[in-house]
């Protein structure tokens, strides 16, 4: 159970950093990307927290898979910032998102193994 608490905290801290980064994007008038990035990145932690109260192991896995999809989408928006001209970009955010993806993948894999 300790791992799940780590991911809850890590995803929450990540969302706080993304909120600041989205404010920076908005200062540069990059509103569309800021809005998309804010939605997907904050959904990661929201779905992980929902998973903590899952009604079953299958529900838990489902919630974490949704969180993983949101993290994949977040990576997409961050990569657009990285490779677009005149967009702010912060490499540590991309690295942190990749770490969250790895942790989620590990939790989902373990939960599936324990399900059989």
Coordinates of N, CA and C in Angstrom, one line a residue, residues 20-114:
X20 N 1.7 26.1 -11.9 CA 2.6 27.2 -12.1 C 3.1 27.3 -13.5
X21 N 3.4 26.2 -14.1 CA 3.9 26.2 -15.5 C 2.8 26.7 -16.5
X22 N 1.5 26.3 -16.2 CA 0.4 26.8 -17.1 C 0.2 28.3 -16.9
X23 N 0.5 28.8 -15.7 CA 0.4 30.3 -15.6 C 1.5 31.0 -16.4
X24 N 2.6 30.4 -16.5 CA 3.7 30.9 -17.3 C 3.3 30.8 -18.8
X25 N 2.7 29.7 -19.2 CA 2.2 29.6 -20.6 C 1.2 30.7 -20.9
X26 N 0.3 31.0 -20.0 CA -0.7 32.0 -20.2 C -0.1 33.4 -20.3
X27 N 1.0 33.6 -19.5 CA 1.7 34.9 -19.6 C 2.3 35.1 -21.0
X28 N 2.6 34.0 -21.6 CA 3.1 34.0 -23.0 C 1.9 33.9 -24.0
X29 N 0.7 34.0 -23.5 CA -0.5 33.9 -24.4 C -0.7 32.6 -25.1
X30 N -0.2 31.5 -24.5 CA -0.4 30.2 -25.0 C -1.5 29.5 -24.3
X31 N -2.7 30.1 -24.5 CA -3.9 29.7 -23.7 C -4.4 28.3 -24.0
X32 N -4.4 27.9 -25.3 CA -5.0 26.6 -25.6 C -4.2 25.4 -25.0
X33 N -2.9 25.5 -25.2 CA -2.0 24.5 -24.7 C -2.1 24.5 -23.2
X34 N -2.1 25.7 -22.6 CA -2.1 25.8 -21.1 C -3.4 25.1 -20.6
X35 N -4.5 25.3 -21.2 CA -5.8 24.7 -20.8 C -5.7 23.2 -20.9
X36 N -5.3 22.7 -22.1 CA -5.2 21.3 -22.3 C -4.3 20.6 -21.3
X37 N -3.1 21.2 -21.1 CA -2.1 20.6 -20.2 C -2.6 20.6 -18.8
X38 N -3.3 21.7 -18.4 CA -3.8 21.8 -17.0 C -4.9 20.7 -16.8
X39 N -5.7 20.5 -17.8 CA -6.8 19.5 -17.6 C -6.2 18.1 -17.5
X40 N -5.3 17.7 -18.4 CA -4.8 16.3 -18.4 C -3.9 16.1 -17.2
X41 N -3.1 17.0 -16.8 CA -2.1 16.8 -15.8 C -2.8 16.7 -14.4
X42 N -3.8 17.5 -14.2 CA -4.5 17.5 -12.9 C -5.4 16.3 -12.8
X43 N -5.8 15.7 -13.9 CA -6.6 14.5 -14.0 C -5.9 13.3 -13.5
X44 N -4.5 13.3 -13.7 CA -3.7 12.2 -13.3 C -3.9 11.9 -11.8
X45 N -3.7 12.9 -11.0 CA -3.8 12.8 -9.5 C -5.3 12.6 -9.1
X46 N -6.2 13.2 -9.8 CA -7.6 13.0 -9.4 C -8.0 11.5 -9.6
X47 N -7.6 10.9 -10.7 CA -7.9 9.5 -10.9 C -7.2 8.6 -10.0
X48 N -6.0 8.9 -9.6 CA -5.2 8.1 -8.7 C -5.9 8.2 -7.3
X49 N -6.4 9.3 -6.9 CA -7.1 9.4 -5.6 C -8.4 8.7 -5.7
X50 N -9.1 8.8 -6.8 CA -10.4 8.0 -7.0 C -10.1 6.5 -6.8
X51 N -8.9 6.1 -7.4 CA -8.5 4.7 -7.3 C -8.3 4.2 -5.9
X52 N -7.9 5.1 -5.0 CA -7.7 4.8 -3.6 C -8.9 4.3 -2.9
X53 N -10.1 4.8 -3.4 CA -11.3 4.4 -2.8 C -12.1 3.4 -3.7
X54 N -11.4 2.7 -4.5 CA -12.0 1.8 -5.5 C -12.8 0.7 -4.8
X55 N -13.9 0.3 -5.4 CA -14.8 -0.7 -4.9 C -14.3 -2.1 -5.1
X56 N -13.3 -2.3 -6.0 CA -12.8 -3.6 -6.3 C -11.4 -3.4 -6.9
X57 N -10.7 -4.5 -7.0 CA -9.3 -4.5 -7.6 C -9.5 -4.0 -9.1
X58 N -10.5 -4.5 -9.8 CA -10.8 -4.2 -11.2 C -11.0 -2.7 -11.3
X59 N -11.8 -2.1 -10.4 CA -12.1 -0.7 -10.4 C -10.8 0.1 -10.1
X60 N -10.0 -0.4 -9.2 CA -8.7 0.2 -8.9 C -7.8 0.3 -10.1
X61 N -7.7 -0.9 -10.8 CA -6.9 -0.9 -12.0 C -7.4 0.0 -13.1
X62 N -8.8 0.0 -13.2 CA -9.4 0.9 -14.2 C -9.1 2.4 -14.0
X63 N -9.2 2.8 -12.7 CA -8.9 4.2 -12.4 C -7.4 4.6 -12.7
X64 N -6.5 3.6 -12.3 CA -5.1 3.9 -12.6 C -4.8 3.9 -14.1
X65 N -5.5 3.1 -14.8 CA -5.3 3.1 -16.3 C -5.8 4.4 -16.9
X66 N -6.8 5.0 -16.3 CA -7.3 6.3 -16.8 C -6.2 7.3 -16.4
X67 N -5.7 7.3 -15.2 CA -4.6 8.2 -14.8 C -3.4 8.0 -15.8
X68 N -3.1 6.8 -16.2 CA -2.0 6.6 -17.1 C -2.3 7.3 -18.5
X69 N -3.5 7.1 -18.9 CA -3.9 7.8 -20.2 C -3.7 9.3 -20.1
X70 N -4.1 9.9 -19.0 CA -4.0 11.3 -18.7 C -2.5 11.7 -18.7
X71 N -1.6 10.9 -18.1 CA -0.2 11.1 -18.1 C 0.4 11.1 -19.5
X72 N -0.1 10.1 -20.3 CA 0.4 10.0 -21.7 C 0.0 11.3 -22.5
X73 N -1.2 11.8 -22.2 CA -1.7 13.0 -22.9 C -0.9 14.2 -22.4
X74 N -0.6 14.2 -21.1 CA 0.3 15.3 -20.5 C 1.6 15.3 -21.2
X75 N 2.2 14.1 -21.4 CA 3.5 14.1 -22.1 C 3.4 14.7 -23.5
X76 N 2.3 14.4 -24.2 CA 2.1 15.0 -25.5 C 2.1 16.5 -25.5
X77 N 1.4 17.1 -24.5 CA 1.3 18.6 -24.5 C 2.7 19.1 -24.1
X78 N 3.4 18.5 -23.2 CA 4.7 18.9 -22.8 C 5.7 18.8 -23.9
X79 N 5.6 17.8 -24.7 CA 6.5 17.6 -25.9 C 6.2 18.7 -27.0
X80 N 4.9 19.0 -27.1 CA 4.6 20.1 -28.0 C 5.2 21.4 -27.6
X81 N 5.2 21.7 -26.3 CA 5.9 22.9 -25.7 C 7.4 22.8 -26.0
X82 N 8.0 21.6 -25.8 CA 9.4 21.5 -26.0 C 9.8 21.7 -27.5
X83 N 9.1 21.3 -28.4 CA 9.5 21.4 -29.8 C 8.8 22.5 -30.6
X84 N 7.9 23.3 -30.0 CA 7.3 24.4 -30.6 C 8.2 25.7 -30.4
X85 N 8.3 26.5 -31.4 CA 9.0 27.7 -31.3 C 8.2 28.7 -30.4
X86 N 9.0 29.4 -29.6 CA 8.5 30.5 -28.7 C 7.5 29.9 -27.6
X87 N 7.7 28.7 -27.2 CA 6.9 28.2 -26.1 C 7.9 27.9 -24.9
X88 N 7.4 28.3 -23.7 CA 8.2 28.0 -22.5 C 8.2 26.5 -22.4
X89 N 9.3 25.9 -21.8 CA 9.4 24.5 -21.6 C 10.3 24.2 -20.4
X90 N 9.9 23.3 -19.6 CA 10.7 22.9 -18.4 C 10.9 21.4 -18.4
X91 N 12.1 21.0 -18.7 CA 12.5 19.6 -18.8 C 12.2 18.8 -17.6
X92 N 12.4 19.3 -16.4 CA 12.0 18.5 -15.2 C 10.6 18.1 -15.1
X93 N 9.7 18.8 -15.7 CA 8.3 18.4 -15.7 C 8.1 17.2 -16.6
X94 N 8.7 17.2 -17.7 CA 8.7 16.0 -18.6 C 9.2 14.8 -17.9
X95 N 10.4 15.0 -17.2 CA 11.0 13.9 -16.5 C 10.1 13.3 -15.4
X96 N 9.5 14.3 -14.6 CA 8.6 13.9 -13.6 C 7.4 13.1 -14.1
X97 N 6.8 13.6 -15.2 CA 5.7 12.9 -15.8 C 6.1 11.5 -16.2
X98 N 7.3 11.3 -16.8 CA 7.8 10.0 -17.2 C 7.9 9.1 -15.9
X99 N 8.4 9.6 -14.8 CA 8.5 8.9 -13.6 C 7.1 8.4 -13.1
X100 N 6.1 9.3 -13.2 CA 4.8 9.0 -12.8 C 4.2 7.8 -13.7
X101 N 4.5 7.9 -15.0 CA 4.1 6.8 -15.9 C 4.7 5.5 -15.5
X102 N 6.0 5.5 -15.1 CA 6.6 4.3 -14.7 C 6.0 3.7 -13.5
X103 N 5.8 4.5 -12.5 CA 5.2 4.1 -11.2 C 3.8 3.5 -11.5
X104 N 3.0 4.2 -12.3 CA 1.6 3.8 -12.6 C 1.7 2.4 -13.3
X105 N 2.6 2.3 -14.2 CA 2.7 1.0 -15.0 C 3.1 -0.1 -14.0
X106 N 4.0 0.2 -13.1 CA 4.4 -0.8 -12.1 C 3.2 -1.2 -11.2
X107 N 2.5 -0.2 -10.7 CA 1.3 -0.5 -9.8 C 0.3 -1.3 -10.5
X108 N 0.0 -1.0 -11.8 CA -1.1 -1.7 -12.6 C -0.6 -3.1 -12.8
X109 N 0.6 -3.3 -13.2 CA 1.2 -4.6 -13.5 C 1.1 -5.5 -12.2
X110 N 1.5 -5.0 -11.1 CA 1.4 -5.7 -9.8 C 0.0 -6.0 -9.4
X111 N -0.9 -5.1 -9.6 CA -2.3 -5.3 -9.2 C -2.9 -6.4 -10.1
X112 N -2.5 -6.4 -11.4 CA -3.1 -7.4 -12.3 C -2.5 -8.8 -11.9
X113 N -1.2 -8.9 -11.6 CA -0.6 -10.2 -11.1 C -1.3 -10.7 -9.9
X114 N -1.6 -9.8 -9.0 CA -2.3 -10.3 -7.7 C -3.7 -10.6 -7.9

